[in-house]
Amino acid sequence: MTVKLSSSILAKLPPEVAGPKYDRAALRAGIVHFGVGNFHRSHQAVYLDDLFNAGVGHDWALVGAGVFDGEKVGRGKLQEQDWLTTVVEQDSGHMSARVTGAMIDFLMPGDAAAIIERLADPAIKIVSLTITEGGYFIDPASGVFNPTHPDIVADAQPGATPKTVFGIILAGLLRRRDDGIVPFTIMSCDNIPHNGHVTADGVIGLARLIDEKLATWVSENVAFPNGMVDRITPATTERERSILSSEFGLDDNWPVFCEPFRQWVLEDHFTDGRPALEQVGVQFVSDVAPYELMKIRILNGGHATIAYPAGLMDIRFVHEAMQEPLVRGFLDRLEHDEIIPTVPPVPDTVLEDYYKLIEQRFSNPKIGDTIRRLCLDGSNRQPKFIIPTIADRLKAGKGVAGLALESALWCRYCFGTTDSGAVIEPNDPSWDRLQTTARAAKAAPAAWLAMEDIYGEVGRSAPFVEAFAKAIEALWADGARTTLTRYLAGNL
């Protein structure tokens, strides 16, 4: 016998499911969040739920927002259950479920007028974002905001109804400026190096297209704290819904399954106050950069390292990839030989211990994280998680054989078939371009590195060009397994 999640059953949840210990009716909105996906609901929303359970910060509840029609599906699922989410933590020896209630509303995605109206409310003191790497209008090669993107140009037109997150945020700030209301803090929760600075560049860059005085006002009055966020959270499928129903007796339209580990390191830089998140484990620091670089290179770079060889070997789950000696060996050697040496010291952290924790987390057999998810959106992820490491190695005159092989594996994956001949379905916003380029690179490897917006100077570096060509030729001649075997033996 199962029960359907809603506010009406919170007092009689199944015995093994924890629920909010606070009165949700007494919560007041303080944060508007763009991008209500799985990661947000397993991370920021859980920290706030913990805080509310401690009897603190009940005026910091979440209001969801979005700009894409596709987000209406998720909104509908959550609306049916009064904005509640079941979060299930799993590892090899542990599984627990809790219902979180930190979100109290979700504005209709794309309804710019309604969202701007809420942003103008003085009660809203933080606007947070999980809009993925691709949502920041960053030029991949330069790593800076691209003011010529058609969506940004459209939002900058006089009288335009904004359609981007940055356009809507800017309209909300403009209302607050005109009404004499303190501006809200804009807090990115995405896996992007210097995410606060990147967000500031986007918002201020758009403002500059509209009115230089507005850009100056935003620059001088709005806080954009940098933050590092971490929790492995796969997509929800019928598998997860079935586990929740059978193991816990609870039906949830859109539960979140994740690992027990979570981390949030955040600069204490806010314009109009913040929730007391230090009481529930958030680390507030003066400089997030060391933590951020460590995580992006070792964890996110590690994900990219195992993703593409596993994808070419037809491996479905991340923990299965870690059970494959060639994939695990590639990760271990590349991390120790080329990635970790580019990471500067991090306060109170031993990098080897951090890597061992990453290795353990990737090996979690319960989480159900998929290789396809890790392979997703390489055109946005590689320039952030891998290519800067290559650049640092080249500047130091160090070897890049392993990183070149990782790049070659991505190229081979984008060709669109695995080593067995199975078709790889499109898995990138730029899939058509990547596939066309990967096919050209089979005969002319330099064609792949000629994607200037992705590789920049790295793609013109003779040592990298040579190492990449050797790797891609080996992959086409012998396949991923033999190529990895040669690399691990020092023969590539």
Short mmCIF file of C-alpha atoms in Angstrom, two decimals:
data_model
loop_
_atom_site.label_atom_id
_atom_site.label_comp_id
_atom_site.label_asym_id
_atom_site.label_seq_id
_atom_site.Cartn_x
_atom_site.Cartn_y
_atom_site.Cartn_z
CA MET A 1 0.00 0.00 0.00
CA THR A 2 1.45 3.36 -1.01
CA VAL A 3 0.43 6.95 -0.36
CA LYS A 4 0.62 9.83 -2.81
CA LEU A 5 2.80 12.75 -1.73
CA SER A 6 0.94 15.96 -0.85
CA SER A 7 0.62 18.40 2.03
CA SER A 8 -2.39 16.49 3.32
CA ILE A 9 -0.35 13.37 4.16
CA LEU A 10 2.67 15.04 5.80
CA ALA A 11 1.35 14.14 9.25
CA LYS A 12 1.05 10.48 8.24
CA LEU A 13 4.02 9.78 6.02
CA PRO A 14 5.21 6.16 5.82
CA PRO A 15 7.22 5.32 8.97
CA GLU A 16 10.64 5.30 7.29
CA VAL A 17 10.16 8.65 5.54
CA ALA A 18 11.11 11.82 7.42
CA GLY A 19 9.08 14.96 6.86
CA PRO A 20 9.36 18.69 7.57
CA LYS A 21 9.39 19.52 11.27
CA TYR A 22 8.14 23.03 10.62
CA ASP A 23 4.82 24.57 9.67
CA ARG A 24 5.04 25.18 5.92
CA ALA A 25 2.10 27.58 6.14
CA ALA A 26 4.27 29.87 8.26
CA LEU A 27 7.10 30.05 5.70
CA ARG A 28 7.68 33.28 3.81
CA ALA A 29 9.48 33.61 0.49
CA GLY A 30 12.97 35.09 0.52
CA ILE A 31 14.64 33.44 -2.47
CA VAL A 32 13.62 33.15 -6.11
CA HIS A 33 15.41 30.25 -7.76
CA PHE A 34 15.83 29.81 -11.53
CA GLY A 35 16.32 26.21 -12.67
CA VAL A 36 14.29 23.91 -10.44
CA GLY A 37 15.93 20.64 -11.43
CA ASN A 38 17.25 17.64 -9.56
CA PHE A 39 20.51 19.20 -8.40
CA HIS A 40 18.84 22.23 -6.86
CA ARG A 41 16.35 20.01 -5.03
CA SER A 42 19.07 17.70 -3.69
CA HIS A 43 21.38 20.52 -2.64
CA GLN A 44 20.28 24.12 -1.94
CA ALA A 45 16.71 23.09 -1.09
CA VAL A 46 17.97 20.40 1.31
CA TYR A 47 20.24 22.84 3.15
CA LEU A 48 17.28 25.22 3.55
CA ASP A 49 15.05 22.36 4.70
CA ASP A 50 17.66 21.49 7.34
CA LEU A 51 17.72 25.12 8.46
CA PHE A 52 13.93 25.32 8.68
CA ASN A 53 13.87 22.03 10.62
CA ALA A 54 16.22 23.68 13.13
CA GLY A 55 13.60 26.38 13.65
CA VAL A 56 15.65 29.05 11.89
CA GLY A 57 15.20 31.24 8.81
CA HIS A 58 11.54 30.68 8.00
CA ASP A 59 11.47 33.86 5.92
CA TRP A 60 13.94 32.36 3.41
CA ALA A 61 11.61 29.94 1.62
CA LEU A 62 12.06 29.23 -2.08
CA VAL A 63 9.99 30.31 -5.06
CA GLY A 64 10.78 28.48 -8.30
CA ALA A 65 11.18 30.22 -11.66
CA GLY A 66 12.30 29.43 -15.19
CA VAL A 67 12.33 30.69 -18.75
CA PHE A 68 11.82 27.56 -20.89
CA ASP A 69 8.58 25.86 -21.88
CA GLY A 70 10.14 22.51 -21.01
CA GLU A 71 10.28 23.56 -17.35
CA LYS A 72 6.48 23.62 -17.23
CA VAL A 73 6.46 19.82 -17.09
CA GLY A 74 8.48 19.75 -13.87
CA ARG A 75 6.41 22.56 -12.43
CA GLY A 76 3.23 20.59 -13.10
CA LYS A 77 4.63 17.51 -11.37
CA LEU A 78 5.57 19.53 -8.30
CA GLN A 79 2.32 21.49 -8.24
CA GLU A 80 0.35 18.23 -7.97
CA GLN A 81 2.17 17.53 -4.71
CA ASP A 82 2.15 21.06 -3.27
CA TRP A 83 5.78 21.78 -4.25
CA LEU A 84 7.08 18.95 -2.03
CA THR A 85 10.04 16.74 -3.04
CA THR A 86 11.20 13.38 -1.72
CA VAL A 87 14.99 13.18 -1.50
CA VAL A 88 16.48 9.68 -1.28
CA GLU A 89 20.12 9.27 -0.24
CA GLN A 90 21.84 6.04 -1.26
CA ASP A 91 25.18 4.31 -1.04
CA SER A 92 26.26 0.70 -0.62
CA GLY A 93 25.24 0.49 3.02
CA HIS A 94 22.61 3.18 3.39
CA MET A 95 19.30 4.37 1.99
CA SER A 96 17.10 7.01 3.57
CA ALA A 97 14.17 9.11 2.39
CA ARG A 98 12.94 12.52 3.47
CA VAL A 99 10.30 14.91 2.20
CA THR A 100 11.53 18.48 1.87
CA GLY A 101 9.22 21.49 1.95
CA ALA A 102 11.47 24.50 1.45
CA MET A 103 9.78 25.52 -1.82
CA ILE A 104 6.39 27.19 -1.41
CA ASP A 105 5.63 28.37 -4.95
CA PHE A 106 6.79 27.93 -8.54
CA LEU A 107 6.02 30.76 -10.95
CA MET A 108 4.99 29.75 -14.46
CA PRO A 109 8.15 29.37 -16.56
CA GLY A 110 8.34 32.03 -19.24
CA ASP A 111 5.84 34.36 -17.57
CA ALA A 112 8.24 37.29 -17.48
CA ALA A 113 5.73 39.76 -16.04
CA ALA A 114 4.86 37.54 -13.06
CA ILE A 115 8.49 36.70 -12.35
CA ILE A 116 9.60 40.33 -12.54
CA GLU A 117 6.75 41.28 -10.19
CA ARG A 118 8.01 38.74 -7.63
CA LEU A 119 11.61 39.92 -8.07
CA ALA A 120 10.47 43.46 -7.28
CA ASP A 121 9.04 42.31 -3.93
CA PRO A 122 11.27 43.65 -1.09
CA ALA A 123 10.89 40.27 0.69
CA ILE A 124 12.99 38.62 -2.04
CA LYS A 125 16.59 39.12 -0.99
CA ILE A 126 18.39 36.44 -3.03
CA VAL A 127 18.00 35.22 -6.61
CA SER A 128 19.77 31.90 -7.10
CA LEU A 129 20.57 29.96 -10.25
CA THR A 130 21.12 26.41 -11.43
CA ILE A 131 20.76 27.01 -15.15
CA THR A 132 23.61 24.64 -16.24
CA GLU A 133 26.87 25.59 -17.89
CA GLY A 134 25.15 26.47 -21.14
CA GLY A 135 22.85 29.08 -19.62
CA TYR A 136 25.42 31.81 -19.03
CA PHE A 137 26.09 32.85 -22.64
CA ILE A 138 29.81 32.24 -22.27
CA ASP A 139 32.07 32.14 -25.30
CA PRO A 140 33.79 28.75 -24.79
CA ALA A 141 37.19 29.75 -26.15
CA SER A 142 37.59 33.05 -24.29
CA GLY A 143 35.54 32.06 -21.24
CA VAL A 144 33.82 35.45 -21.13
CA PHE A 145 30.27 36.64 -21.66
CA ASN A 146 29.16 36.82 -25.30
CA PRO A 147 27.08 40.00 -25.80
CA THR A 148 26.43 39.12 -29.44
CA HIS A 149 24.35 36.03 -28.70
CA PRO A 150 20.98 36.47 -30.47
CA ASP A 151 18.98 35.92 -27.26
CA ILE A 152 20.99 38.58 -25.43
CA VAL A 153 20.72 41.00 -28.34
CA ALA A 154 16.94 40.46 -28.39
CA ASP A 155 16.62 41.14 -24.65
CA ALA A 156 18.57 44.39 -25.08
CA GLN A 157 16.11 45.87 -27.57
CA PRO A 158 14.02 48.83 -26.32
CA GLY A 159 10.67 47.67 -24.99
CA ALA A 160 11.52 43.97 -25.36
CA THR A 161 9.88 41.45 -23.04
CA PRO A 162 12.91 39.62 -21.62
CA LYS A 163 13.18 35.92 -22.35
CA THR A 164 16.56 35.05 -20.82
CA VAL A 165 17.27 34.58 -17.12
CA PHE A 166 19.65 37.54 -17.21
CA GLY A 167 17.06 39.73 -18.95
CA ILE A 168 14.38 38.93 -16.37
CA ILE A 169 16.78 39.42 -13.46
CA LEU A 170 17.88 42.75 -14.86
CA ALA A 171 14.26 43.87 -15.26
CA GLY A 172 13.67 42.96 -11.61
CA LEU A 173 16.72 44.94 -10.52
CA LEU A 174 15.56 47.92 -12.57
CA ARG A 175 12.19 47.86 -10.81
CA ARG A 176 13.88 47.77 -7.43
CA ARG A 177 16.21 50.63 -8.35
CA ASP A 178 13.29 52.75 -9.50
CA ASP A 179 11.29 51.89 -6.36
CA GLY A 180 14.20 52.60 -4.00
CA ILE A 181 14.40 48.96 -2.83
CA VAL A 182 17.72 47.35 -1.88
CA PRO A 183 18.81 45.05 -4.74
CA PHE A 184 18.80 41.31 -4.21
CA THR A 185 21.94 39.20 -4.21
CA ILE A 186 22.46 37.03 -7.31
CA MET A 187 23.88 33.65 -6.27
CA SER A 188 24.99 31.10 -8.86
CA CYS A 189 24.87 27.45 -7.79
CA ASP A 190 26.28 26.08 -11.06
CA ASN A 191 29.50 24.21 -11.71
CA ILE A 192 31.33 27.03 -13.44
CA PRO A 193 34.75 28.41 -12.47
CA HIS A 194 34.27 31.73 -10.65
CA ASN A 195 30.51 31.38 -11.06
CA GLY A 196 29.77 34.63 -9.25
CA HIS A 197 32.06 36.62 -11.52
CA VAL A 198 30.64 34.85 -14.58
CA THR A 199 27.10 35.72 -13.50
CA ALA A 200 28.09 39.33 -12.88
CA ASP A 201 29.66 39.52 -16.34
CA GLY A 202 26.39 38.29 -17.86
CA VAL A 203 24.03 40.57 -15.98
CA ILE A 204 26.26 43.64 -16.24
CA GLY A 205 27.12 42.84 -19.86
CA LEU A 206 23.45 42.80 -20.79
CA ALA A 207 22.85 45.98 -18.78
CA ARG A 208 25.65 47.68 -20.70
CA LEU A 209 23.84 46.97 -23.98
CA ILE A 210 20.77 48.69 -22.58
CA ASP A 211 22.13 51.59 -20.52
CA GLU A 212 25.67 52.25 -19.32
CA LYS A 213 24.35 53.92 -16.15
CA LEU A 214 22.31 50.82 -15.33
CA ALA A 215 25.42 48.67 -15.80
CA THR A 216 27.37 50.90 -13.43
CA TRP A 217 24.59 50.78 -10.83
CA VAL A 218 24.46 46.96 -10.96
CA SER A 219 28.24 46.75 -10.69
CA GLU A 220 28.31 49.03 -7.65
CA ASN A 221 25.23 47.77 -5.79
CA VAL A 222 24.61 44.07 -6.50
CA ALA A 223 26.49 41.20 -4.84
CA PHE A 224 27.48 38.12 -6.87
CA PRO A 225 29.10 35.66 -4.42
CA ASN A 226 31.22 32.86 -5.82
CA GLY A 227 30.31 29.39 -4.63
CA MET A 228 31.36 25.76 -4.97
CA VAL A 229 28.56 23.17 -4.91
CA ASP A 230 28.85 19.40 -4.94
CA ARG A 231 26.47 16.47 -4.77
CA ILE A 232 26.17 13.71 -7.37
CA THR A 233 22.53 13.75 -8.44
CA PRO A 234 21.40 11.72 -11.47
CA ALA A 235 18.27 12.27 -13.49
CA THR A 236 15.00 10.79 -12.24
CA THR A 237 13.59 7.86 -14.20
CA GLU A 238 10.88 5.29 -13.63
CA ARG A 239 13.56 3.25 -11.82
CA GLU A 240 13.79 5.84 -9.05
CA ARG A 241 10.03 6.29 -8.75
CA SER A 242 9.61 2.52 -8.47
CA ILE A 243 12.28 2.19 -5.78
CA LEU A 244 10.66 4.92 -3.71
CA SER A 245 7.25 3.31 -4.05
CA SER A 246 8.35 -0.26 -3.30
CA GLU A 247 10.93 0.48 -0.58
CA PHE A 248 9.20 3.34 1.23
CA GLY A 249 5.51 3.18 0.25
CA LEU A 250 5.47 6.72 -1.16
CA ASP A 251 4.49 7.86 -4.65
CA ASP A 252 6.25 11.03 -5.84
CA ASN A 253 5.92 12.46 -9.35
CA TRP A 254 9.51 13.67 -9.36
CA PRO A 255 11.68 12.34 -6.52
CA VAL A 256 15.40 13.04 -6.33
CA PHE A 257 17.97 10.29 -5.70
CA CYS A 258 21.47 11.34 -4.70
CA GLU A 259 24.56 10.34 -2.76
CA PRO A 260 24.82 11.10 0.99
CA PHE A 261 27.80 13.43 0.44
CA ARG A 262 27.17 17.12 -0.12
CA GLN A 263 29.30 20.25 0.06
CA TRP A 264 28.68 23.96 -0.36
CA VAL A 265 31.48 26.52 -0.01
CA LEU A 266 30.26 30.11 -0.39
CA GLU A 267 31.66 33.62 -0.18
CA ASP A 268 29.97 35.65 2.54
CA HIS A 269 29.05 38.53 0.24
CA PHE A 270 25.35 39.52 0.22
CA THR A 271 23.58 42.84 -0.29
CA ASP A 272 20.64 42.40 2.07
CA GLY A 273 21.25 39.53 4.46
CA ARG A 274 21.26 35.76 4.02
CA PRO A 275 19.98 32.63 5.76
CA ALA A 276 22.18 31.27 8.56
CA LEU A 277 23.35 28.36 6.45
CA GLU A 278 26.55 27.97 8.45
CA GLN A 279 24.32 26.29 11.05
CA VAL A 280 23.65 23.42 8.63
CA GLY A 281 27.10 22.82 7.18
CA VAL A 282 27.70 25.48 4.53
CA GLN A 283 31.30 26.73 4.64
CA PHE A 284 31.48 30.53 4.37
CA VAL A 285 34.92 31.66 3.25
CA SER A 286 36.57 34.81 1.93
CA ASP A 287 37.84 33.09 -1.23
CA VAL A 288 36.12 30.12 -2.86
CA ALA A 289 38.59 29.84 -5.75
CA PRO A 290 40.86 27.10 -4.28
CA TYR A 291 37.89 24.84 -3.43
CA GLU A 292 36.25 25.56 -6.75
CA LEU A 293 39.32 24.73 -8.84
CA MET A 294 39.91 21.53 -6.87
CA LYS A 295 36.36 20.34 -7.44
CA ILE A 296 36.09 21.35 -11.09
CA ARG A 297 39.38 19.75 -12.07
CA ILE A 298 39.43 16.63 -9.91
CA LEU A 299 35.72 15.76 -9.74
CA ASN A 300 34.22 17.26 -12.90
CA GLY A 301 37.38 16.55 -14.88
CA GLY A 302 37.29 13.04 -13.45
CA HIS A 303 33.71 12.58 -14.61
CA ALA A 304 34.78 13.57 -18.14
CA THR A 305 37.71 11.17 -17.93
CA ILE A 306 35.57 8.11 -17.29
CA ALA A 307 32.57 9.20 -19.38
CA TYR A 308 33.75 8.78 -22.95
CA PRO A 309 35.74 5.53 -22.73
CA ALA A 310 32.83 4.00 -20.83
CA GLY A 311 30.40 5.33 -23.43
CA LEU A 312 32.45 3.74 -26.22
CA MET A 313 32.47 0.44 -24.29
CA ASP A 314 28.64 0.43 -23.99
CA ILE A 315 28.80 0.77 -20.19
CA ARG A 316 25.56 2.21 -18.82
CA PHE A 317 26.19 3.20 -15.20
CA VAL A 318 29.03 5.16 -13.59
CA HIS A 319 29.65 2.56 -10.88
CA GLU A 320 29.96 -0.09 -13.61
CA ALA A 321 32.58 2.05 -15.32
CA MET A 322 34.52 2.14 -12.05
CA GLN A 323 34.38 -1.68 -11.96
CA GLU A 324 36.11 -1.78 -15.38
CA PRO A 325 39.88 -1.86 -14.64
CA LEU A 326 40.78 0.04 -17.81
CA VAL A 327 38.43 2.94 -17.04
CA ARG A 328 39.36 3.08 -13.36
CA GLY A 329 43.03 2.83 -14.26
CA PHE A 330 42.70 5.66 -16.80
CA LEU A 331 41.05 7.86 -14.17
CA ASP A 332 43.71 7.10 -11.55
CA ARG A 333 46.66 7.68 -13.84
CA LEU A 334 45.32 10.82 -15.53
CA GLU A 335 44.36 12.37 -12.18
CA HIS A 336 47.74 11.70 -10.60
CA ASP A 337 49.94 12.38 -13.63
CA GLU A 338 48.26 15.42 -15.19
CA ILE A 339 45.21 16.79 -13.34
CA ILE A 340 46.03 16.92 -9.62
CA PRO A 341 49.50 18.46 -10.24
CA THR A 342 47.71 21.55 -11.68
CA VAL A 343 45.64 22.08 -8.52
CA PRO A 344 47.18 24.51 -5.97
CA PRO A 345 46.93 23.80 -2.23
CA VAL A 346 43.45 24.06 -0.70
CA PRO A 347 42.93 25.15 2.94
CA ASP A 348 42.47 22.23 5.36
CA THR A 349 42.41 19.74 2.48
CA VAL A 350 44.74 16.92 1.41
CA LEU A 351 44.30 16.57 -2.34
CA GLU A 352 45.05 12.84 -2.32
CA ASP A 353 42.36 12.30 0.32
CA TYR A 354 39.95 14.36 -1.78
CA TYR A 355 40.71 12.21 -4.83
CA LYS A 356 40.16 9.00 -2.86
CA LEU A 357 36.79 10.34 -1.73
CA ILE A 358 35.91 11.12 -5.37
CA GLU A 359 36.91 7.60 -6.40
CA GLN A 360 34.68 6.18 -3.66
CA ARG A 361 31.76 8.41 -4.66
CA PHE A 362 32.04 7.46 -8.34
CA SER A 363 31.97 3.78 -7.29
CA ASN A 364 28.68 4.09 -5.35
CA PRO A 365 26.58 1.18 -6.74
CA LYS A 366 23.27 2.56 -5.51
CA ILE A 367 23.17 6.01 -7.04
CA GLY A 368 22.29 4.91 -10.58
CA ASP A 369 24.19 7.76 -12.23
CA THR A 370 24.48 7.14 -15.96
CA ILE A 371 27.41 7.42 -18.32
CA ARG A 372 25.16 9.17 -20.81
CA ARG A 373 24.56 11.98 -18.28
CA LEU A 374 28.30 12.41 -17.83
CA CYS A 375 28.78 12.51 -21.60
CA LEU A 376 26.10 15.17 -22.03
CA ASP A 377 26.96 18.68 -23.26
CA GLY A 378 30.69 18.20 -23.78
CA SER A 379 30.83 21.34 -25.92
CA ASN A 380 30.05 23.37 -22.79
CA ARG A 381 31.74 21.16 -20.20
CA GLN A 382 35.09 20.40 -21.83
CA PRO A 383 36.12 24.09 -22.05
CA LYS A 384 35.46 24.43 -18.30
CA PHE A 385 36.55 21.09 -16.86
CA ILE A 386 39.36 19.82 -19.12
CA ILE A 387 40.82 22.36 -21.55
CA PRO A 388 42.07 24.83 -18.86
CA THR A 389 44.01 21.94 -17.32
CA ILE A 390 45.55 21.18 -20.72
CA ALA A 391 46.48 24.87 -21.06
CA ASP A 392 48.19 24.89 -17.66
CA ARG A 393 50.14 21.73 -18.47
CA LEU A 394 51.30 23.17 -21.79
CA LYS A 395 52.35 26.47 -20.19
CA ALA A 396 54.43 24.51 -17.69
CA GLY A 397 56.04 22.46 -20.45
CA LYS A 398 54.54 19.26 -19.04
CA GLY A 399 53.20 16.21 -20.85
CA VAL A 400 49.57 16.01 -22.01
CA ALA A 401 49.30 12.45 -23.34
CA GLY A 402 46.45 11.51 -20.99
CA LEU A 403 44.51 14.73 -21.50
CA ALA A 404 44.96 14.40 -25.26
CA LEU A 405 43.53 10.89 -25.02
CA GLU A 406 40.55 12.21 -23.05
CA SER A 407 39.93 14.75 -25.81
CA ALA A 408 40.28 12.08 -28.46
CA LEU A 409 37.80 9.86 -26.64
CA TRP A 410 35.30 12.75 -26.63
CA CYS A 411 35.88 13.23 -30.36
CA ARG A 412 35.43 9.52 -31.05
CA TYR A 413 32.22 9.47 -28.96
CA CYS A 414 30.82 12.40 -30.94
CA PHE A 415 31.30 10.39 -34.15
CA GLY A 416 28.05 8.80 -33.03
CA THR A 417 28.76 5.08 -32.65
CA THR A 418 30.30 2.97 -29.90
CA ASP A 419 33.13 0.51 -30.55
CA SER A 420 30.48 -2.21 -30.93
CA GLY A 421 28.75 -0.19 -33.64
CA ALA A 422 25.76 0.84 -31.50
CA VAL A 423 24.32 4.23 -32.38
CA ILE A 424 24.90 7.03 -29.84
CA GLU A 425 21.84 9.25 -29.81
CA PRO A 426 22.45 13.04 -29.93
CA ASN A 427 23.85 14.12 -26.59
CA ASP A 428 24.87 17.75 -26.95
CA PRO A 429 23.15 21.00 -27.97
CA SER A 430 25.75 21.20 -30.77
CA TRP A 431 25.57 17.51 -31.70
CA ASP A 432 25.23 18.02 -35.46
CA ARG A 433 28.29 20.22 -35.57
CA LEU A 434 30.29 17.92 -33.30
CA GLN A 435 29.37 14.82 -35.28
CA THR A 436 30.27 16.44 -38.60
CA THR A 437 33.61 17.59 -37.17
CA ALA A 438 34.34 14.21 -35.57
CA ARG A 439 33.76 12.50 -38.92
CA ALA A 440 36.17 14.90 -40.59
CA ALA A 441 38.71 14.27 -37.80
CA LYS A 442 38.78 10.55 -38.54
CA ALA A 443 40.93 11.33 -41.57
CA ALA A 444 42.23 14.74 -40.48
CA PRO A 445 42.61 14.89 -36.65
CA ALA A 446 43.41 18.62 -36.68
CA ALA A 447 39.83 19.32 -37.81
CA TRP A 448 38.60 18.60 -34.27
CA LEU A 449 41.08 20.95 -32.65
CA ALA A 450 40.21 23.65 -35.18
CA MET A 451 36.99 24.33 -33.23
CA GLU A 452 38.41 27.65 -32.09
CA ASP A 453 35.50 28.49 -29.79
CA ILE A 454 36.19 25.31 -27.80
CA TYR A 455 39.95 24.79 -27.92
CA GLY A 456 41.36 28.27 -28.55
CA GLU A 457 45.15 28.36 -28.20
CA VAL A 458 45.27 24.79 -26.93
CA GLY A 459 44.12 23.56 -30.33
CA ARG A 460 47.09 25.31 -31.97
CA SER A 461 49.72 23.93 -29.59
CA ALA A 462 52.07 21.59 -31.48
CA PRO A 463 52.62 19.16 -28.57
CA PHE A 464 48.89 18.83 -27.99
CA VAL A 465 48.07 18.53 -31.69
CA GLU A 466 50.62 15.73 -31.98
CA ALA A 467 49.41 13.88 -28.89
CA PHE A 468 45.76 14.22 -29.94
CA ALA A 469 46.45 12.91 -33.44
CA LYS A 470 48.28 9.89 -32.04
CA ALA A 471 45.40 9.15 -29.66
CA ILE A 472 42.56 9.49 -32.16
CA GLU A 473 44.41 7.38 -34.72
CA ALA A 474 44.91 4.68 -32.08
CA LEU A 475 41.22 4.76 -31.14
CA TRP A 476 40.17 4.29 -34.76
CA ALA A 477 42.76 1.59 -35.41
CA ASP A 478 42.37 -0.44 -32.23
CA GLY A 479 39.33 0.75 -30.23
CA ALA A 480 39.05 2.14 -26.72
CA ARG A 481 40.05 -0.99 -24.81
CA THR A 482 43.34 -1.57 -26.63
CA THR A 483 44.17 2.15 -26.64
CA LEU A 484 43.61 2.44 -22.89
CA THR A 485 45.70 -0.70 -22.36
CA ARG A 486 48.53 0.88 -24.32
CA TYR A 487 48.22 4.16 -22.42
CA LEU A 488 48.33 2.45 -19.04
CA ALA A 489 51.38 0.50 -20.14
CA GLY A 490 53.11 3.73 -21.18
CA ASN A 491 53.08 2.81 -24.86
CA LEU A 492 50.83 5.52 -26.31
#
